[in-house]
Amino acid sequence: MWDWPAHRIHRALAAGEVSAVEVATAVLDRCDAAEGLIGAYVHRRERAEVLADAAAVDEALRRREPLQPLGGVPVAIKDNLSTTGMPTTCGSRILAGYVPPYDAAVVERLVGQGAVALGKTNMDEFAMGSSTEHSATGPTRNPWDLERVPGGSSGGSAAAVAAGTATLALGSDTGGSIRQPAAFCGVVGLKPTYGRVSRYGLVAYASSLDQVGPLCRDVRDAALVLGAIAGGDRRDATAHPGALPDYESALRPDCRGLRLGVPREFLAEGVAPEVRAAVAAAVDLLGELGAEVEECSLPTVSYALDAYYVIAPAEASSNLARYDGVRYGLRAGGGGDYAGVFARTRGEGFGPEVRRRIMLGTYALSAGYYDQYYGKAQRARTLLCREFDAALARYDALVTPTTPTPAFGLREKTADPLQMYMSDVCTVPVNLVGLPALSLPCGFVSGLPVGLQLIGRAFDEETVLRIGYAYEQAADLGRRRPPVAAMGAGA
Amino acid sequence: MSAGEGAAAVAGRYETVIGLEVHVELATKSKMFCGCPTDFGAPPNTQVCPVCLALPGALPVPNEQAITYALRASLSLECRIDPGCRWDRKNYHYPDLPKGYQITQYARPLAREGCLRFTAADGQERSVRIRRLHMEEDTGKSTHEGMPGGTTGVDLNRAGVPLIEIVSEPDLRSPEDARLYLQALRTLLLYTGVSDVRMEEGSLRCDANVSLRPEGSEEFGALVEVKNMNSFRSVQRALEYEAARQAAALDAGERIVRETRHWDERRGITFSSRSKEEAHDYRYFPEPDLGPSALSEGFIEAVRAGLPELPAARLARYAALGLTPYDAGVLVADPPLADYFDRMLAAGAAPREGVALLTVELLGRLNAAGVAISDPRCRVRPEQLADLQRLVGAGTISGKVAKTVLEEMLASGEDAQTVVARQGLQQISDTGAIAKAVAEAVAAHPQSAADYRAGKRQALGFLVGQVMKATRGKANPSLVNQLLEDALREG
Ligand SMILES: [Zn+2]
């Protein structure tokens, strides 16, 4: 039961075949067995608390109340989403012990549907990283190979879903932080259109790029979660109001009538030949499913990583200014004036990657450098938007690899930030243009999953979900389980 | 050197160039970016929420009311509105700035290129250009009061209260004009109802840029910013002092340093604050949590149409009614008083006589009692005062009796007619009755009659007084005069 997708749990609960307490117990047992190997969680709720929530769902069922699509589904929440009753530390020492007095909009919506929260998942500090190694509590391991990283920054969420220690998880994606770990861990990850999901309660890394989304067992679950968390929110001025489609009913087993573009810049050197081959095979299958596939070009994409590493740190340098030790989190000892406490708190509280990006961003916004860096990066972003708009006027979606390589080894890239940044080269452009993108498994290289990325038009998550679903059904990779699945308790 | 002596030292040799930056707190019910109330005087940190406490993950949402108020102020200052105005972050670290940045408008303010007109002490109209008007949020307050030794408390009740900043061009040429500009600005803002503009309570704050240049020179001198002026009078005093200080320095061959100086009200001097403020690089960049505004033409025009009659138009209207510039000025500077007067006009009062009755008789008595014109304790309604004026105008009662009637109206709340009828105060215009009283007076005071006939015209006044006394003030004064003169000529 611990490896069931949410829609299967829903069917079984609705039919009275299992109880929510039984489902929760199976996943909790699985956690007890595998968590020691994986380290996906930074905070786990008490078993009794989780079971009490599950029992409430069973009780509602007995009262014949309607079962919501995610009712009774055990979920994990990335540690940068505010949760009452659970610490929210963003993988940072500076927020040690901070328990928010309010729930993030997405948490409110998910829990409001009856989803059962298991705990908070590990991440790169303040979502800055691609391996979940930049966490104050230590790294999470990849269930497919414990000596490899799960990707990041939502590495804990991806690893939990892959290892069966959560049915699904919430993550956040600023430059690939949902899609890259989803690809590394062989699960489905969706970054919705910027503005599709409320950011209220998501601890900001780079506000113009951040977006909350799900990591799931399969595409149908991604559609279910998006339906539960999407929509306008008067507490987030960038959240898009307006009616939502029924994402689940958009799923179809074919791609007939769809035109797909394959931008060649995403398959350039730096992309592993085996990854290229897996993507090419996936593209062929999409053709067989009825899609019209064509090669295309997005030349400005080669500037995307440079633009991202100006804009994201610039916004981060400002977003992280509030951690001053005055109101919450860590406050360095020793007393003294504000400037002194401020400097010591941040020196002790932030890890090296966060400090690096704050410095980068501060520099990029400084008088005399603004036009050269921030201004130029914004101009590149505008050009990139035009290119994607033009391409998506011709195509219903674009198909690319999610990452240039499968999961890399622990500590392999920690010494070289630029190498680490390269692992987001296929995902970063999508955040800069704010479009929706889905990553799903499209094969294996030496026993490690490879991710396929589908990029759609703004607010058209339906199309990428539909293509992803058709591919998933036809490719039938879903039965393959990570080796860690054999360890610990089975179902 | 006193400020007064200073003015003399500057006059004739240097021209004083002044520009003002005015911060005005808007009188909205809630804060700029959250729903917290803006009321004064609540216990520290009781009017706060995740947004204005800058908790991780909280997001700003603009207050429509504040935007409407700022727009009213902009339109009343004849500004050009930028419908696509934008929010920016101004980054700096201070304990009472919880986010580590202030949300303001930097590159694209709400309004530019406006104008404020006022009448200077020499009776000439001055026109000062408004460079820009933008919206921003207030900071919290740091306090040492009631805190254990050496520590600083932070109260965030004011953090996020909406402000507008109004920046003038350096068009002011004297400290007195600066004060008059501020008073005109205050009146204008009172008219538009966007702020209670109380300088002593800090809802209007003013910083000034002052420089001197030799009379006739076109070039500007080095700018000195003067801060911490807490009343209209202290603005004039501080600027007089500062101009004189700069004149003395220039006379001594010194160079004026560009700096910020603080006004010390008690000592009557400005002093260099030597803060590091000047070295600040605020690293402005567009606020990513808020998109650009899209103020529609319809919205702007609706706000414009909702503007009340503004001071300049009201002055012109009063002038056309024949009011003296002084009377018109007194009324216009006090919106409730002018509103009262307008209701008197609507009820048929004669303008010039009505204004005297209002500002001399009624206001004199109210001021003595410490009651405001808009206070319910003022028991004379404008329509009742208009009736009183009409009784005088029609000759039913004399101007002298009107004062008695007004006293009674104030005490009882009764109409003028009721008081006049009850006390039998109708003016006596019956020639026979007055002639009798005249004859008696002349007979009773032969010496006065003789004096008058001998050419001492002032003796007439005494006799008039006797007749008025005998008729309890009710005799028509012009008839009394006429009949007395006739009687004395005959006798
Ligand atoms: Zn608030």
PDB file of C-alpha atoms in Angstrom, chain A residues 82 95 98 100-102 194 198-204 206-208 233-238 314-315 317-324 326-328 338 342 346 361-363 365-368 370 374 378, chain B residues 33 49-62 86 88-102 107 150 152 154 156 276 280-291:
ATOM      1  CA  SER A  82       4.922  27.403   6.417  1.00  0.00           C
ATOM      2  CA  LEU A  95      15.440  29.367  11.249  1.00  0.00           C
ATOM      3  CA  TYR A  98      10.905  28.560  14.074  1.00  0.00           C
ATOM      4  CA  PRO A 100       5.084  29.625  11.939  1.00  0.00           C
ATOM      5  CA  PRO A 101       1.801  30.929  13.378  1.00  0.00           C
ATOM      6  CA  TYR A 102       0.112  30.348  10.013  1.00  0.00           C
ATOM      7  CA  TYR A 194       4.032  31.273 -12.367  1.00  0.00           C
ATOM      8  CA  SER A 198      -0.473  30.835  -4.433  1.00  0.00           C
ATOM      9  CA  ARG A 199       2.981  31.488  -2.975  1.00  0.00           C
ATOM     10  CA  TYR A 200       1.492  32.707   0.312  1.00  0.00           C
ATOM     11  CA  GLY A 201       3.477  30.957   3.027  1.00  0.00           C
ATOM     12  CA  LEU A 202       6.223  29.706   0.706  1.00  0.00           C
ATOM     13  CA  VAL A 203       9.447  31.090   2.166  1.00  0.00           C
ATOM     14  CA  ALA A 204      10.805  33.194  -0.665  1.00  0.00           C
ATOM     15  CA  ALA A 206      13.546  34.394  -5.703  1.00  0.00           C
ATOM     16  CA  SER A 207      10.014  35.764  -5.729  1.00  0.00           C
ATOM     17  CA  SER A 208       9.636  36.275  -9.480  1.00  0.00           C
ATOM     18  CA  ASP A 233      -5.533  33.837  -3.507  1.00  0.00           C
ATOM     19  CA  ARG A 234      -6.194  37.344  -2.265  1.00  0.00           C
ATOM     20  CA  ARG A 235      -3.080  37.047  -0.078  1.00  0.00           C
ATOM     21  CA  ASP A 236      -0.770  36.689  -3.104  1.00  0.00           C
ATOM     22  CA  ALA A 237      -0.963  39.556  -5.595  1.00  0.00           C
ATOM     23  CA  THR A 238       0.817  37.422  -8.224  1.00  0.00           C
ATOM     24  CA  ALA A 314      19.527  39.598  -6.539  1.00  0.00           C
ATOM     25  CA  GLU A 315      16.021  38.815  -5.311  1.00  0.00           C
ATOM     26  CA  SER A 317      19.737  39.083  -1.274  1.00  0.00           C
ATOM     27  CA  SER A 318      16.660  41.188  -0.542  1.00  0.00           C
ATOM     28  CA  ASN A 319      14.320  38.347   0.481  1.00  0.00           C
ATOM     29  CA  LEU A 320      16.792  37.045   3.040  1.00  0.00           C
ATOM     30  CA  ALA A 321      17.446  40.465   4.597  1.00  0.00           C
ATOM     31  CA  ARG A 322      14.682  39.813   7.156  1.00  0.00           C
ATOM     32  CA  TYR A 323      16.702  37.146   8.976  1.00  0.00           C
ATOM     33  CA  ASP A 324      18.271  39.538  11.446  1.00  0.00           C
ATOM     34  CA  VAL A 326      15.225  40.286  15.958  1.00  0.00           C
ATOM     35  CA  ARG A 327      11.850  38.546  15.582  1.00  0.00           C
ATOM     36  CA  TYR A 328      12.370  34.793  15.063  1.00  0.00           C
ATOM     37  CA  TYR A 338      22.099  45.776  16.115  1.00  0.00           C
ATOM     38  CA  PHE A 342      22.909  41.131  12.748  1.00  0.00           C
ATOM     39  CA  ARG A 346      23.821  35.780   9.682  1.00  0.00           C
ATOM     40  CA  GLY A 361      22.941  39.415  -5.536  1.00  0.00           C
ATOM     41  CA  THR A 362      23.991  42.383  -3.430  1.00  0.00           C
ATOM     42  CA  TYR A 363      26.755  43.092  -5.897  1.00  0.00           C
ATOM     43  CA  LEU A 365      22.068  45.352  -7.520  1.00  0.00           C
ATOM     44  CA  SER A 366      24.733  47.830  -6.409  1.00  0.00           C
ATOM     45  CA  ALA A 367      24.811  51.327  -7.829  1.00  0.00           C
ATOM     46  CA  GLY A 368      27.067  51.321 -10.853  1.00  0.00           C
ATOM     47  CA  TYR A 370      22.797  47.460 -11.762  1.00  0.00           C
ATOM     48  CA  TYR A 374      20.486  43.045 -13.150  1.00  0.00           C
ATOM     49  CA  GLN A 378      16.135  41.321 -17.208  1.00  0.00           C
TER      50      GLN A 378
ATOM     51  CA  PHE B  33      -0.034  45.858   2.261  1.00  0.00           C
ATOM     52  CA  CYS B  49       0.219  40.141  11.283  1.00  0.00           C
ATOM     53  CA  PRO B  50       2.563  37.817   9.343  1.00  0.00           C
ATOM     54  CA  VAL B  51       2.838  40.409   6.559  1.00  0.00           C
ATOM     55  CA  CYS B  52       3.855  43.471   8.569  1.00  0.00           C
ATOM     56  CA  LEU B  53       5.947  41.352  10.951  1.00  0.00           C
ATOM     57  CA  ALA B  54       7.813  40.128   7.839  1.00  0.00           C
ATOM     58  CA  LEU B  55       7.375  36.481   8.779  1.00  0.00           C
ATOM     59  CA  PRO B  56       8.950  34.121   6.240  1.00  0.00           C
ATOM     60  CA  GLY B  57       6.560  33.467   3.355  1.00  0.00           C
ATOM     61  CA  ALA B  58       4.175  36.380   3.953  1.00  0.00           C
ATOM     62  CA  LEU B  59       3.347  38.519   0.914  1.00  0.00           C
ATOM     63  CA  PRO B  60       2.203  42.119   0.398  1.00  0.00           C
ATOM     64  CA  VAL B  61      -1.162  42.923  -1.189  1.00  0.00           C
ATOM     65  CA  PRO B  62      -1.783  46.582  -2.108  1.00  0.00           C
ATOM     66  CA  ARG B  86       5.420  50.216 -10.231  1.00  0.00           C
ATOM     67  CA  ASP B  88      10.277  48.920  -5.937  1.00  0.00           C
ATOM     68  CA  ARG B  89      12.246  47.652  -2.995  1.00  0.00           C
ATOM     69  CA  LYS B  90      14.514  50.051  -1.130  1.00  0.00           C
ATOM     70  CA  ASN B  91      17.005  47.844   0.695  1.00  0.00           C
ATOM     71  CA  TYR B  92      18.642  48.794   3.980  1.00  0.00           C
ATOM     72  CA  HIS B  93      19.082  47.251   7.395  1.00  0.00           C
ATOM     73  CA  TYR B  94      17.489  48.780  10.466  1.00  0.00           C
ATOM     74  CA  PRO B  95      15.808  47.097  13.462  1.00  0.00           C
ATOM     75  CA  ASP B  96      12.468  48.818  12.839  1.00  0.00           C
ATOM     76  CA  LEU B  97      12.445  47.806   9.155  1.00  0.00           C
ATOM     77  CA  PRO B  98      11.317  44.174   9.518  1.00  0.00           C
ATOM     78  CA  LYS B  99      11.685  43.004   5.908  1.00  0.00           C
ATOM     79  CA  GLY B 100      15.095  44.601   5.482  1.00  0.00           C
ATOM     80  CA  TYR B 101      13.567  46.650   2.679  1.00  0.00           C
ATOM     81  CA  GLN B 102      10.848  49.216   2.300  1.00  0.00           C
ATOM     82  CA  ALA B 107      11.595  54.382 -11.027  1.00  0.00           C
ATOM     83  CA  GLY B 150      20.847  49.408  27.184  1.00  0.00           C
ATOM     84  CA  THR B 152      16.145  48.657  22.315  1.00  0.00           C
ATOM     85  CA  VAL B 154      10.863  47.604  18.405  1.00  0.00           C
ATOM     86  CA  LEU B 156       5.825  47.387  14.559  1.00  0.00           C
ATOM     87  CA  LYS B 276      26.538  57.127   7.542  1.00  0.00           C
ATOM     88  CA  HIS B 280      23.759  54.302   1.562  1.00  0.00           C
ATOM     89  CA  ASP B 281      23.273  52.348  -1.607  1.00  0.00           C
ATOM     90  CA  TYR B 282      19.634  51.314  -1.455  1.00  0.00           C
ATOM     91  CA  ARG B 283      19.924  48.777  -4.280  1.00  0.00           C
ATOM     92  CA  TYR B 284      16.470  49.619  -5.629  1.00  0.00           C
ATOM     93  CA  PHE B 285      14.887  47.000  -7.859  1.00  0.00           C
ATOM     94  CA  PRO B 286      11.321  46.187  -8.957  1.00  0.00           C
ATOM     95  CA  GLU B 287       9.304  44.495  -6.185  1.00  0.00           C
ATOM     96  CA  PRO B 288       8.785  40.972  -7.572  1.00  0.00           C
ATOM     97  CA  ASP B 289       5.892  40.225  -5.210  1.00  0.00           C
ATOM     98  CA  LEU B 290       3.783  42.919  -6.873  1.00  0.00           C
ATOM     99  CA  GLY B 291       3.273  43.318 -10.592  1.00  0.00           C
TER     100      GLY B 291
END
